[in-house]
mmCIF file of C-alpha atoms in Angstrom:
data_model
loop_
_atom_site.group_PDB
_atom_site.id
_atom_site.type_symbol
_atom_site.label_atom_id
_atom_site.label_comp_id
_atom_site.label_asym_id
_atom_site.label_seq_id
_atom_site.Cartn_x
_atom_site.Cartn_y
_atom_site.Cartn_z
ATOM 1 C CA UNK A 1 62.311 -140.192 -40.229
ATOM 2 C CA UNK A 2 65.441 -137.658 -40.431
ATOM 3 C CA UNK A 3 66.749 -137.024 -37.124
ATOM 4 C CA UNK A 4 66.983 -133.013 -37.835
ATOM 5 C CA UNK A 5 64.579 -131.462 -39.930
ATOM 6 C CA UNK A 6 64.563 -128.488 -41.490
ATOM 7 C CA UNK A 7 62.432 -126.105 -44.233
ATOM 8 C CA UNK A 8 64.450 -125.848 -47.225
ATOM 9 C CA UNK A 9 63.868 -122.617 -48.189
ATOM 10 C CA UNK A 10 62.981 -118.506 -46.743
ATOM 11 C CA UNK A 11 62.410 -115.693 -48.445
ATOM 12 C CA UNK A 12 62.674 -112.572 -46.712
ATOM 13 C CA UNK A 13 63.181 -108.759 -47.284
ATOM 14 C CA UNK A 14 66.122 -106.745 -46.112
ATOM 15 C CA UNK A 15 65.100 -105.122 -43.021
ATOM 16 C CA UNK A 16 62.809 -107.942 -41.736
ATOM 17 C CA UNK A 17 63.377 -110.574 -39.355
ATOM 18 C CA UNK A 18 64.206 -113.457 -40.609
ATOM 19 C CA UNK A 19 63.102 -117.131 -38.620
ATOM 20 C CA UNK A 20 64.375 -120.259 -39.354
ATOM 21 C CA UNK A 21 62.776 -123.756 -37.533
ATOM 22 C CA UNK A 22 64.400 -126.670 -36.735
ATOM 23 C CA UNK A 23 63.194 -129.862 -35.422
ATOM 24 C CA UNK A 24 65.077 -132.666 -33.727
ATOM 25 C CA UNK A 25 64.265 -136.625 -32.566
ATOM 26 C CA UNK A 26 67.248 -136.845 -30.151
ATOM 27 C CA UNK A 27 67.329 -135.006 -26.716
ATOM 28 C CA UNK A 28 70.377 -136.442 -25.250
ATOM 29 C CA UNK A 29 72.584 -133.506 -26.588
ATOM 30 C CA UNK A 30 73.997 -130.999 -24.225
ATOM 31 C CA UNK A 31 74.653 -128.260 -27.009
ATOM 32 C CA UNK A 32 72.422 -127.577 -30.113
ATOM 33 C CA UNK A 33 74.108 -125.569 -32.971
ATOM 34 C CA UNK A 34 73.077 -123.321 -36.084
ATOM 35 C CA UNK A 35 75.518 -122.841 -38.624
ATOM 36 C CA UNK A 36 76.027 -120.859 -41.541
ATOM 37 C CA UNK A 37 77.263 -121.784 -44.941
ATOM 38 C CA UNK A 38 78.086 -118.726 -46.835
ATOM 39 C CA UNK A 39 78.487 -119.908 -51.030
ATOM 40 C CA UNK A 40 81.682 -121.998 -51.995
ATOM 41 C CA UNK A 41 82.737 -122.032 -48.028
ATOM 42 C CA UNK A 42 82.253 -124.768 -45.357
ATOM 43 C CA UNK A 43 80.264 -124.579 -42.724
ATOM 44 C CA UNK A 44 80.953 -122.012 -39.515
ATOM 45 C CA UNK A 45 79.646 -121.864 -36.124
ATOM 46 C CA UNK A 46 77.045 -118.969 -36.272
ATOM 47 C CA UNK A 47 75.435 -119.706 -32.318
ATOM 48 C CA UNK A 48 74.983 -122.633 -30.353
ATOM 49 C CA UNK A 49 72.375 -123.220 -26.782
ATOM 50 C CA UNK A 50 72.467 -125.289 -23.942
ATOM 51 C CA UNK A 51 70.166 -128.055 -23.860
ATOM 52 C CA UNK A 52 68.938 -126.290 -20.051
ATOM 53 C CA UNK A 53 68.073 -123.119 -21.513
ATOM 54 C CA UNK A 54 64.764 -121.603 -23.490
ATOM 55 C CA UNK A 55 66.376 -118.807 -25.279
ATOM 56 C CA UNK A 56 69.769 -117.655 -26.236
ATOM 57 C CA UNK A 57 70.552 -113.684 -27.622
ATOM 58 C CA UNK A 58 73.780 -112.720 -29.577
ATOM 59 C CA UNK A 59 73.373 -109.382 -30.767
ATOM 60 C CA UNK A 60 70.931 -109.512 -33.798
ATOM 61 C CA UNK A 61 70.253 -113.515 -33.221
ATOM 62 C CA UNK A 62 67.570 -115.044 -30.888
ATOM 63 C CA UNK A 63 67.482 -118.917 -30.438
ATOM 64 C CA UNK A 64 64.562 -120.388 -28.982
ATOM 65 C CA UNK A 65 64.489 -123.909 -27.853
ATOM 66 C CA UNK A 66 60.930 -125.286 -26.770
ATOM 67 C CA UNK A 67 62.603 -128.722 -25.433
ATOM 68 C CA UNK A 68 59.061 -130.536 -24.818
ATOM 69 C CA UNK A 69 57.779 -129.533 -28.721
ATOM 70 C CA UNK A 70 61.767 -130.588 -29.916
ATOM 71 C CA UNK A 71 61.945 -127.577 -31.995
ATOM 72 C CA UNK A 72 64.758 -124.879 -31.898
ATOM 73 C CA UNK A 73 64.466 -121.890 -34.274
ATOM 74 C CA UNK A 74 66.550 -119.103 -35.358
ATOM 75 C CA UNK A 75 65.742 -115.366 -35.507
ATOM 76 C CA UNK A 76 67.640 -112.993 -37.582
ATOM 77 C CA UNK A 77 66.643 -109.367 -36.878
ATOM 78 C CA UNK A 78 66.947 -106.621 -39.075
ATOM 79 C CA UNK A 79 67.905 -109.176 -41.789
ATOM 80 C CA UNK A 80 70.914 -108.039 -44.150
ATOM 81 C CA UNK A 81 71.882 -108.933 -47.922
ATOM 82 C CA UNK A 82 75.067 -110.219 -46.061
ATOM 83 C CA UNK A 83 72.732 -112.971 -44.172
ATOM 84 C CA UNK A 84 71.910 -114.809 -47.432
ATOM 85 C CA UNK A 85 73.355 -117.820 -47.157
ATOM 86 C CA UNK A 86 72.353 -121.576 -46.216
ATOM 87 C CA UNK A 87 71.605 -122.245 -42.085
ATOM 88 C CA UNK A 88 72.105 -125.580 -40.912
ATOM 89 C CA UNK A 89 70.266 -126.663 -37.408
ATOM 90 C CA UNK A 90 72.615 -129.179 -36.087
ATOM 91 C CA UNK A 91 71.815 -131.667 -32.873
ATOM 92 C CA UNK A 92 73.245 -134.970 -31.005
ATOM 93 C CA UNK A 93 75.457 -137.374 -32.663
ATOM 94 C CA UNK A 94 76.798 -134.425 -35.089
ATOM 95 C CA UNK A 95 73.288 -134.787 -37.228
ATOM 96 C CA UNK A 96 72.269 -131.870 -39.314
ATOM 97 C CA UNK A 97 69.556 -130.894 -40.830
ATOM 98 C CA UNK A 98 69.116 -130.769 -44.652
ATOM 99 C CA UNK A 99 69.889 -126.209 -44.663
ATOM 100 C CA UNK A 100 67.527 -123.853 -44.837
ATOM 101 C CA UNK A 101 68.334 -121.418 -47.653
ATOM 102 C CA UNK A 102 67.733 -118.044 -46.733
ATOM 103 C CA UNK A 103 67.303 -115.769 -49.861
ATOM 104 C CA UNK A 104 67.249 -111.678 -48.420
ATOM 105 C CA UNK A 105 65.861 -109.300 -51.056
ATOM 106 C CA UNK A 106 66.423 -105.763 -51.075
ATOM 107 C CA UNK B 1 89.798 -123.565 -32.637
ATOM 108 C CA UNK B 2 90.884 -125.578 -35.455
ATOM 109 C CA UNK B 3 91.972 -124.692 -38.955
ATOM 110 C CA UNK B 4 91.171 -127.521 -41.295
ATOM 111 C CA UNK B 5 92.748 -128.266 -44.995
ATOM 112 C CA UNK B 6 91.217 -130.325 -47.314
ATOM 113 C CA UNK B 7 92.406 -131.434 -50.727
ATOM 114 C CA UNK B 8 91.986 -131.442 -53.610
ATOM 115 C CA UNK B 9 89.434 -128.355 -52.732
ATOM 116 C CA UNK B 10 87.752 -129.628 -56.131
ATOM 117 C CA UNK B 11 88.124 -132.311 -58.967
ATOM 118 C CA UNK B 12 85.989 -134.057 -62.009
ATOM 119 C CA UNK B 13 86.468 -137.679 -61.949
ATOM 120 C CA UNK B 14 85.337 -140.564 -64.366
ATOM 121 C CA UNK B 15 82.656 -142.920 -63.722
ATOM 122 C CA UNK B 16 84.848 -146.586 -61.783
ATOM 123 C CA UNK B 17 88.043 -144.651 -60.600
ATOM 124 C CA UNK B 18 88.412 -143.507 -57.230
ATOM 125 C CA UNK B 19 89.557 -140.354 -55.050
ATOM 126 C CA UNK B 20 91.350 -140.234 -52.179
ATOM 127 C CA UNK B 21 90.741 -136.961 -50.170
ATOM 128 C CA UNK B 22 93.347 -135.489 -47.443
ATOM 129 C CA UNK B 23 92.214 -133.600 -44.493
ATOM 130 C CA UNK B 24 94.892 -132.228 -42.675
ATOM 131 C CA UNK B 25 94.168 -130.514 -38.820
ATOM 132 C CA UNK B 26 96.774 -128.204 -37.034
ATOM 133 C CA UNK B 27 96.114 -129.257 -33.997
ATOM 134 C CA UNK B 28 95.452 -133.028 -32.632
ATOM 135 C CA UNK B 29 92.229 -134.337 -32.026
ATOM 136 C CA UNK B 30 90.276 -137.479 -31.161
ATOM 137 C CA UNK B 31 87.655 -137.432 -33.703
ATOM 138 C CA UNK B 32 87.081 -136.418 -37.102
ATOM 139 C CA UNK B 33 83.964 -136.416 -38.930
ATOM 140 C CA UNK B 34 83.549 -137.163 -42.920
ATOM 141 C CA UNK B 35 80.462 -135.612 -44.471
ATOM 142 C CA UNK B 36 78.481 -135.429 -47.308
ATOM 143 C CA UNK B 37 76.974 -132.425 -48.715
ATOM 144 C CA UNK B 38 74.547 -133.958 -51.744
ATOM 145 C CA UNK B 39 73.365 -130.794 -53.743
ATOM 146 C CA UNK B 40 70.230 -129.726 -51.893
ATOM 147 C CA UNK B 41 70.118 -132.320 -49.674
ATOM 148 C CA UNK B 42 70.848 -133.116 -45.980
ATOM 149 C CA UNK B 43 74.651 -132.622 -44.948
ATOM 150 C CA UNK B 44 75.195 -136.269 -44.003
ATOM 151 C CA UNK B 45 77.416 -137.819 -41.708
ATOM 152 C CA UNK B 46 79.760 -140.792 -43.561
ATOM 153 C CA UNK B 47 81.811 -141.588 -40.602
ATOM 154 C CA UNK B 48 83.431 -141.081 -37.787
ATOM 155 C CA UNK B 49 87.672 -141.620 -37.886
ATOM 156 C CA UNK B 50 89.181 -142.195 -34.787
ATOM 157 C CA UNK B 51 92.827 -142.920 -34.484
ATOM 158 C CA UNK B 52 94.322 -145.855 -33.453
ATOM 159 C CA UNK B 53 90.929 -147.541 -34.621
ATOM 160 C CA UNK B 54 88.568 -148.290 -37.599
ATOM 161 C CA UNK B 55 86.319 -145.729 -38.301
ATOM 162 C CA UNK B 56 83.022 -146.560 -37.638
ATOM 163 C CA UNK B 57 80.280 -145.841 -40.713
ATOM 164 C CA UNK B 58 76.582 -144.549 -40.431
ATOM 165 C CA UNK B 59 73.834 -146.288 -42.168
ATOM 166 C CA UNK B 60 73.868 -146.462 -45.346
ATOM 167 C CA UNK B 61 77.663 -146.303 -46.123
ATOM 168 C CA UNK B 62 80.347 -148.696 -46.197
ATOM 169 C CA UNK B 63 84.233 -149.312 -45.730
ATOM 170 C CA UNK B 64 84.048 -151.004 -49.165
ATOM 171 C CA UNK B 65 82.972 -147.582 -50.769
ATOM 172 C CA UNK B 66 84.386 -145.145 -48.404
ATOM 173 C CA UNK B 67 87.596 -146.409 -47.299
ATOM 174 C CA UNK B 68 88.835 -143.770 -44.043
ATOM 175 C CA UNK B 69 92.558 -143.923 -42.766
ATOM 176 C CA UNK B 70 93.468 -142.060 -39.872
ATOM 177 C CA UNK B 71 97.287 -142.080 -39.166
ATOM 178 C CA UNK B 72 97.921 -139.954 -36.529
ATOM 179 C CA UNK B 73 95.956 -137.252 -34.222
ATOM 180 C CA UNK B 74 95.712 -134.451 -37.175
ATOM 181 C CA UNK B 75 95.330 -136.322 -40.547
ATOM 182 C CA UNK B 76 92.688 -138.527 -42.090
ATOM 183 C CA UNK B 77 91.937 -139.690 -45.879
ATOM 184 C CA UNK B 78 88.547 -140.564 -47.069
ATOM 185 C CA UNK B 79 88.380 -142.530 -50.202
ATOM 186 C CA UNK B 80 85.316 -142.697 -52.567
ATOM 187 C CA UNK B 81 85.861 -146.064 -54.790
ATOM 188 C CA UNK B 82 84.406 -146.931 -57.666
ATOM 189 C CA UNK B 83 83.052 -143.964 -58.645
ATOM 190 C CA UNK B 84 79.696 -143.229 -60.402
ATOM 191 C CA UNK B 85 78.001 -139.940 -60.937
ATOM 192 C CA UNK B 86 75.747 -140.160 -57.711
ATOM 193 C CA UNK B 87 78.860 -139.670 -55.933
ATOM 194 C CA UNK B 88 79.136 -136.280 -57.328
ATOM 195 C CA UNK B 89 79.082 -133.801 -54.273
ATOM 196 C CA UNK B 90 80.633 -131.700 -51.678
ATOM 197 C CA UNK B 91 82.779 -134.029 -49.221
ATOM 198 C CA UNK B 92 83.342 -132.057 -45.919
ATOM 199 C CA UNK B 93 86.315 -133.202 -42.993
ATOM 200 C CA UNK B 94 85.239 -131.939 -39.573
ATOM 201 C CA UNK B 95 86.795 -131.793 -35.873
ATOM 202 C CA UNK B 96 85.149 -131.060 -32.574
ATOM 203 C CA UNK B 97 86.004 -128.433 -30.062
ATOM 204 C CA UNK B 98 87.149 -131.382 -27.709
ATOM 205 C CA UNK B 99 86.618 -132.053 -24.086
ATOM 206 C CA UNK B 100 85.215 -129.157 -22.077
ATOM 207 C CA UNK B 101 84.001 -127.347 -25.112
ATOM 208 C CA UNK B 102 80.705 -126.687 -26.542
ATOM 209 C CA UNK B 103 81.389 -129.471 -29.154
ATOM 210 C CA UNK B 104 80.898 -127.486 -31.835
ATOM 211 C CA UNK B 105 82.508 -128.770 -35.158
ATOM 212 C CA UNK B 106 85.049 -126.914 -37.017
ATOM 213 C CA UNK B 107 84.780 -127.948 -40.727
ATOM 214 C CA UNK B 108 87.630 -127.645 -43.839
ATOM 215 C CA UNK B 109 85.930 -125.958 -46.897
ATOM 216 C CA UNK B 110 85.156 -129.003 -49.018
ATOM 217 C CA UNK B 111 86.432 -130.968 -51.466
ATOM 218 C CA UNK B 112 83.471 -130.470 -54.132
ATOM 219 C CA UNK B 113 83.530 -134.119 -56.244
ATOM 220 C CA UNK B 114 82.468 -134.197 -60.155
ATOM 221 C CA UNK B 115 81.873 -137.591 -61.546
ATOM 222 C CA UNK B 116 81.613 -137.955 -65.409
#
């Protein structure tokens, strides 16, 4: 199976949180990553965690990693119009996931 | 961090030629990363470039296909030969944040392939 998997797409309306799940096969990375792809431009660093740590806050972004389960998700609160764009959950060996697509409605 | 360049940034190309894409870094690093970005599908990793060394593929791709050159510390080529229209898609150059970072990758904005 795909080392990093991801739901393809979310639907959400502006003002709601927003949560985005990620699953990985690998656990020997020190750093997991979400990035953002905003349309026609590469890929930025939106937040990363350390591999020792449950939960990460930056603002209006939670990341929760449940190490035993392998999952890491993303929560956007207080979602924006801005926020649509794709989210990539990235882990060891510089695998990504496929992008979740995160449509916000107003 | 880095500030990548990629070129061309886009170009339509006719089933059996090839394309040679530049990546240019300004700083030097180790390792740079070629990716694939297949229209909603997985951003997949091509290869790895080191310099001084051949790059070393992922499963599923080939030197043959996909030659990489890697000069010096901040430049790289990938080459997609023989093109057919499968290879359509967004090809991404990438650096890490180096030693004593978070290795987070820095990426150039695409080169975004159209085969005919």
């Amino acid at each position: 199976g795909e080392d990093v998997e991801q739901s393809l797409f979310l639907s959400v309306r502006e003002g709601d949180s927003s949560v985005i799940n990620c699953t990985y096969t690998d656990s020997s990375s020190t750093y997991l990553y979400w990035y953002k792809q905003e349309p026609g431009a590469g890929l930025q660093l939106l937040t990363y965690i350390f591999s020792n740590m449950d939960m990460k806050q930056d603002q209006r972004l939670t990341v929760l990693l449940n190490k035993k389960d392998k999952h890491l998700s993303l929560r956007i609160a207080d979602t924006q119009t801005g926020d649509s764009a794709i989210y990539f959950c990235a882990g060891p060996k510089s695998r990504f996931g496929a992008g979740t697509r995160l449509t916000v409605k107003p | 961090s880095a500030v990548i360049s990629q070129k061309p940034s886009r170009d339509i190309c006719q089933r059996g030629t090839s394309l040679t894409i530049q990546c240019q870094v300004d700083s030097q690093v180790t390792m740079m990363f070629w990716y694939r970005q297949q229209p909603g599908q997985s951003l997949t990793l091509i290869a790895t470039a080191n310099q001084g060394s051949e790059a070393t593929y992922e499963s599923g791709f080939v030197i043959d296909k996909f030659p990489i050159s890697r000069p010096n510390l901040t430049f790289s080529t990938l080459t997609v030969s023989n093109m057919s229209p499968e290879d359509s898609s967004i090809y991404l150059c990438s650096v890490g944040s180096g030693t004593g970072g978070t290795g987070e990758l820095f990426f150039g904005e695409g080169s975004r392939l159209t085969v005919l």
